[in-house]
């Protein structure tokens, strides 16, 4: 039986990964400090003999906390991910992207395992080319209200590159990096402030949907099942350089609001707030590399994914 360590296992993406690997007969060690995640996302796994949950902050070493003799894979998904949360936890976001990643690298090395690290499309900042290929270096503000996240994630990628190219000739780290574009689906925290959860909540409550700016800024939204498929393919591969994973179908925030209003049957209106600093104008992945190297592309339409997400929010999160 293979063993995977998942950091951020109580979060949105980490909990989906934990379910995937348990379902596929792996032993799963989930680590989380519950700063933004919720144990309810893995509640159903807690009685499974192949699932272990450790409450721990990965900025502190954790190699000694792992009971498994052999670890095959480390999926590093621990990090605040929504703008309100990484702004609230600015220092923690920088630390988990630096010390946290170093600790993940140490565990990976000790077990000669593979590391899969969750990076982000935010490494491209407010991009000046469109769509964004992995070769684009980004347009990022190092000193602003999003820089703890954007620069933290860029620093983490640089740490991994350094471990993959040791100057002393020692064994290079085996690691894959996912640059994840906006992903949504069940297990997102209803109050995490991300646009999909916020619009669904507001629409169901018949409150005005709050759009930042005029809503012409675009995003591409990937349903979580498609993303998990991409992560698994990257984990199985030997690919060492960053890969974009996201859905290239691009929608403006205005369009997203209208789709959610229609799917929820809400009679809410929309209202506009000032645009936040460094909010990207356009965001869309070039997924040629994922398609070529991993034979991956998304299959779930925005409408289908939103229907599943709305059903989850109304049933499991009791949002009315
Ligand atoms: N969901 C997206 O659209 C998206 C997009 C780009 C990148 N990502 C990346 O994917 C990863 C997971 O994102 P998510 O959407 O699941 O967010 P999330 O907030 O739901 O999950 C993150 C988890 O990490 C945990 N955590 C945070 N700091 C920790 C620490 N120091 N030690 C241990 N646990 C810690 C949190 O408690 C939480 O359970 C993050 O690295 C994020 O940057 C997500």
XYZ file of C-alpha atoms and ligand atoms in Angstrom:
364
model
C 0.000 0.000 0.000
C 1.377 3.395 -0.993
C 1.403 6.375 1.370
C 0.701 10.023 0.582
C 1.123 12.964 2.936
C -1.340 15.758 2.163
C -0.724 19.122 3.791
C -3.798 21.349 3.944
C -5.913 18.154 4.061
C -8.875 19.871 5.766
C -9.051 22.559 3.089
C -11.042 22.663 -0.128
C -8.542 20.979 -2.480
C -6.612 18.935 0.104
C -9.804 17.224 1.303
C -10.762 16.237 -2.258
C -7.275 14.794 -2.733
C -7.562 12.852 0.553
C -10.853 11.333 -0.612
C -9.361 10.461 -3.995
C -6.356 8.655 -2.555
C -8.358 6.785 0.125
C -10.785 5.700 -2.587
C -7.814 4.420 -4.606
C -6.491 2.363 -1.670
C -3.603 4.562 -0.549
C -2.709 5.281 3.063
C -3.265 9.021 3.633
C -1.634 11.183 6.287
C -3.427 14.532 6.369
C -1.754 17.500 8.069
C -3.513 20.783 8.748
C -3.424 23.580 11.310
C -7.112 24.382 10.612
C -6.326 28.074 10.061
C -8.620 28.270 7.019
C -9.694 24.641 6.594
C -12.490 22.719 8.277
C -12.295 19.241 9.769
C -15.840 18.592 8.525
C -14.318 18.243 5.028
C -12.643 14.998 6.145
C -15.030 13.930 8.930
C -16.154 10.882 6.978
C -12.531 9.691 6.652
C -11.616 9.909 10.354
C -12.815 6.371 11.120
C -11.001 4.911 8.095
C -7.992 2.850 9.302
C -5.927 4.101 6.340
C -6.475 7.779 7.145
C -4.518 9.657 9.814
C -5.177 13.321 10.597
C -2.474 15.363 12.327
C -3.223 18.873 13.568
C 0.067 20.659 12.953
C 1.480 23.878 11.526
C 3.831 22.867 8.696
C 6.049 25.889 9.258
C 7.364 23.686 12.108
C 9.213 20.505 11.055
C 6.966 17.454 10.830
C 9.161 14.644 9.596
C 9.200 13.058 13.100
C 5.391 13.201 13.336
C 4.953 10.853 10.387
C 4.431 7.273 11.495
C 4.869 5.688 8.033
C 8.180 3.956 7.320
C 7.918 4.827 3.668
C 6.242 7.813 2.040
C 5.722 7.811 -1.720
C 4.177 11.201 -2.327
C 3.812 14.566 -0.595
C 1.064 16.880 -1.861
C 1.651 20.347 -0.434
C -1.697 22.147 -0.387
C -1.314 24.062 2.891
C -1.674 27.823 2.412
C -4.415 30.402 2.867
C -5.860 30.767 -0.631
C -8.630 33.349 -0.751
C -7.781 37.084 -0.767
C -9.562 37.922 2.539
C -7.790 35.028 4.242
C -4.265 35.648 2.967
C -4.641 39.350 3.738
C -5.753 38.482 7.298
C -2.950 35.889 7.594
C -0.228 37.776 5.696
C 2.796 36.718 7.744
C 1.496 33.143 8.046
C 1.052 33.015 4.252
C 4.662 34.055 3.704
C 5.894 31.563 6.311
C 3.926 28.590 4.958
C 5.248 29.410 1.475
C 8.833 29.500 2.743
C 9.493 27.474 5.931
C 6.486 25.270 5.193
C 7.821 24.417 1.748
C 11.334 23.783 3.135
C 9.814 21.300 5.613
C 7.947 19.572 2.762
C 11.173 19.376 0.759
C 12.952 17.826 3.776
C 10.293 15.088 4.117
C 10.401 14.448 0.363
C 14.195 14.083 0.460
C 14.218 11.892 3.548
C 11.818 9.408 1.923
C 13.126 9.751 -1.668
C 9.519 10.566 -2.519
C 7.860 12.845 -5.068
C 6.566 16.292 -4.105
C 3.574 17.888 -5.790
C 3.336 21.537 -4.852
C 0.263 23.772 -5.257
C 1.364 27.015 -6.858
C -1.025 29.464 -8.469
C -1.882 31.568 -11.485
C -1.203 34.521 -9.155
C 2.509 34.082 -9.955
C 1.568 35.830 -13.236
C 0.148 38.832 -11.305
C -1.833 41.194 -13.555
C -0.622 39.601 -16.799
C 0.313 41.606 -19.860
C 0.049 38.610 -22.203
C -2.974 36.474 -22.776
C -3.618 33.579 -22.263
C -0.706 32.912 -19.906
C 1.790 30.169 -20.823
C 4.198 28.789 -18.202
C 7.065 30.654 -19.918
C 5.528 34.038 -18.991
C 7.440 35.583 -16.061
C 4.515 37.631 -14.747
C 3.702 41.199 -13.837
C 3.662 41.154 -10.056
C 3.681 43.871 -7.413
C 6.145 42.879 -4.677
C 4.861 45.596 -2.336
C 1.085 45.640 -2.080
C -1.979 44.060 -0.565
C -1.710 40.803 -2.549
C 2.072 40.467 -2.464
C 2.184 38.141 0.583
C 0.422 35.529 -1.555
C 1.856 36.251 -5.008
C 5.454 36.654 -3.849
C 5.141 33.823 -1.315
C 4.126 31.466 -4.111
C 6.914 32.735 -6.369
C 9.424 32.224 -3.550
C 8.129 28.661 -3.057
C 8.712 27.882 -6.735
C 12.258 29.274 -6.433
C 12.869 27.061 -3.371
C 11.790 24.012 -5.360
C 13.964 24.976 -8.332
C 16.942 25.314 -5.972
C 16.301 21.856 -4.487
C 15.982 20.410 -8.006
C 19.401 21.843 -8.943
C 21.668 21.198 -5.939
C 25.046 22.895 -6.444
C 26.897 20.122 -4.533
C 25.902 17.379 -6.990
C 23.589 15.667 -4.472
C 20.358 13.996 -5.626
C 17.938 16.493 -7.196
C 14.495 16.832 -5.621
C 11.726 15.044 -7.535
C 8.949 17.629 -7.653
C 6.103 18.812 -9.831
C 4.560 22.287 -9.578
C 0.925 23.022 -10.419
C -0.020 26.574 -11.303
C -3.676 26.360 -10.369
C -6.203 28.788 -11.873
C -9.505 29.614 -10.085
C -11.118 26.382 -8.987
C -14.506 25.924 -7.342
C -16.766 23.160 -6.062
C -18.021 21.365 -2.942
C -15.954 21.738 0.277
C -15.243 25.425 -0.299
C -15.928 27.338 2.898
C -19.068 29.441 2.358
C -17.464 32.466 4.034
C -14.046 32.296 2.334
C -14.736 35.419 0.258
C -13.989 33.812 -3.124
C -16.181 35.106 -5.919
C -18.044 31.855 -6.684
C -18.959 31.163 -3.040
C -19.834 34.790 -2.416
C -22.162 35.059 -5.427
C -23.891 31.740 -4.629
C -24.419 32.770 -1.009
C -25.732 36.190 -1.973
C -28.000 34.791 -4.697
C -29.547 32.178 -2.393
C -30.075 34.791 0.333
C -31.724 37.122 -2.269
C -29.098 39.766 -1.416
C -27.375 41.939 -4.072
C -24.350 40.278 -5.717
C -21.318 42.478 -4.994
C -19.121 42.996 -8.056
C -15.756 44.691 -7.628
C -15.318 47.350 -10.322
C -17.499 47.202 -13.454
C -17.237 43.389 -13.651
C -15.497 43.341 -17.032
C -12.435 41.627 -15.499
C -12.260 37.983 -16.620
C -11.499 34.705 -14.891
C -11.503 31.079 -15.980
C -13.218 28.707 -13.575
C -12.254 25.051 -13.239
C -14.496 22.517 -11.505
C -12.694 20.675 -8.711
C -13.020 17.169 -10.237
C -11.157 18.328 -13.354
C -8.434 19.888 -11.214
C -8.014 16.739 -9.090
C -7.605 14.708 -12.298
C -4.818 17.089 -13.353
C -3.103 16.818 -9.953
C -3.178 13.009 -10.052
C -1.712 12.978 -13.562
C 1.090 15.328 -12.502
C 1.763 13.217 -9.394
C 2.096 10.047 -11.517
C 4.328 11.746 -14.079
C 7.976 12.581 -13.811
C 7.419 16.186 -14.902
C 9.620 18.617 -12.965
C 8.685 22.067 -14.285
C 5.570 24.193 -13.556
C 2.339 23.291 -15.356
C -0.825 25.375 -15.669
C -3.989 23.564 -14.638
C -7.217 25.447 -15.203
C -10.193 25.765 -17.478
C -9.474 28.074 -20.434
C -13.155 29.048 -20.906
C -13.083 32.692 -19.922
C -15.978 34.599 -18.335
C -16.266 38.151 -17.082
C -17.296 38.557 -13.446
C -20.471 40.227 -14.739
C -21.303 37.116 -16.788
C -20.572 34.835 -13.819
C -23.041 36.838 -11.688
C -25.772 36.477 -14.330
C -25.173 32.701 -14.706
C -25.405 32.190 -10.934
C -28.570 34.292 -10.715
C -30.155 32.148 -13.441
C -29.070 28.792 -11.947
C -30.271 29.689 -8.450
C -33.511 31.261 -9.750
C -32.678 34.273 -7.585
C -34.223 37.683 -8.059
C -31.187 39.431 -6.497
C -29.765 42.518 -8.182
C -26.060 43.343 -8.606
C -24.192 46.143 -6.907
C -20.691 47.513 -7.581
C -17.840 48.088 -5.112
C -14.434 49.699 -5.781
C -11.924 47.366 -7.449
C -9.222 46.044 -5.049
C -5.547 46.866 -5.561
C -3.670 44.720 -8.127
C -6.803 42.760 -9.042
C -5.873 41.094 -12.379
C -7.846 42.349 -15.403
C -7.685 39.120 -17.384
C -6.886 35.608 -16.299
C -6.887 32.586 -18.584
C -4.502 29.613 -18.701
C -2.689 28.349 -21.749
C -3.046 24.596 -21.089
C -1.068 23.342 -24.084
C 1.643 21.969 -21.773
C -0.814 20.056 -19.543
C -2.499 18.647 -22.629
C 0.772 17.630 -24.296
C 2.618 16.230 -21.278
C -0.234 14.927 -19.092
C -2.930 14.386 -21.733
C -5.140 16.525 -19.493
C -7.933 18.893 -20.309
C -11.041 19.901 -18.371
C -14.342 18.248 -19.244
C -16.897 19.905 -16.956
C -18.690 23.036 -18.172
C -19.182 26.054 -15.920
C -22.949 25.477 -15.894
C -22.594 21.810 -14.855
C -19.991 22.591 -12.196
C -22.000 25.457 -10.760
C -25.135 23.289 -10.576
C -23.206 20.736 -8.478
C -21.710 23.469 -6.294
C -25.063 25.166 -5.702
C -26.596 21.781 -4.783
C -23.752 21.231 -2.271
C -24.176 24.661 -0.701
C -27.918 24.278 -0.289
C -27.777 20.683 1.041
C -24.510 20.330 2.969
C -23.788 23.877 4.072
C -27.414 24.625 4.848
C -27.290 27.974 3.092
C -30.717 29.508 2.661
N -8.740 26.869 -4.920
C -8.145 27.589 -5.858
O -8.798 28.134 -6.745
C -6.639 27.706 -5.873
C -6.056 28.437 -6.918
C -4.671 28.558 -6.946
C -3.887 27.936 -5.991
N -4.480 27.241 -4.990
C -3.594 26.652 -3.974
O -4.050 25.370 -3.592
C -3.793 25.158 -2.190
C -5.089 24.784 -1.482
O -6.043 25.819 -1.673
P -7.550 25.673 -1.162
O -8.386 26.383 -2.133
O -7.828 24.265 -0.838
O -7.483 26.560 0.169
P -8.041 26.228 1.638
O -7.868 27.463 2.447
O -9.396 25.645 1.561
O -7.039 25.099 2.128
C -5.750 25.370 2.636
C -5.541 24.503 3.853
O -4.222 24.706 4.348
C -4.282 24.781 5.780
N -3.111 25.523 6.239
C -2.818 26.824 6.019
N -1.638 27.138 6.594
C -1.171 26.001 7.180
C -0.010 25.673 7.926
N 0.928 26.589 8.205
N 0.150 24.397 8.363
C -0.792 23.456 8.093
N -1.917 23.705 7.413
C -2.106 24.968 6.947
C -5.622 25.463 6.066
O -6.110 25.254 7.367
C -6.502 24.835 4.999
O -7.124 23.649 5.469
C -3.164 26.448 -1.669
O -1.767 26.320 -1.695
C -3.595 27.484 -2.698
O -2.692 28.548 -2.779
C -5.837 27.121 -4.894
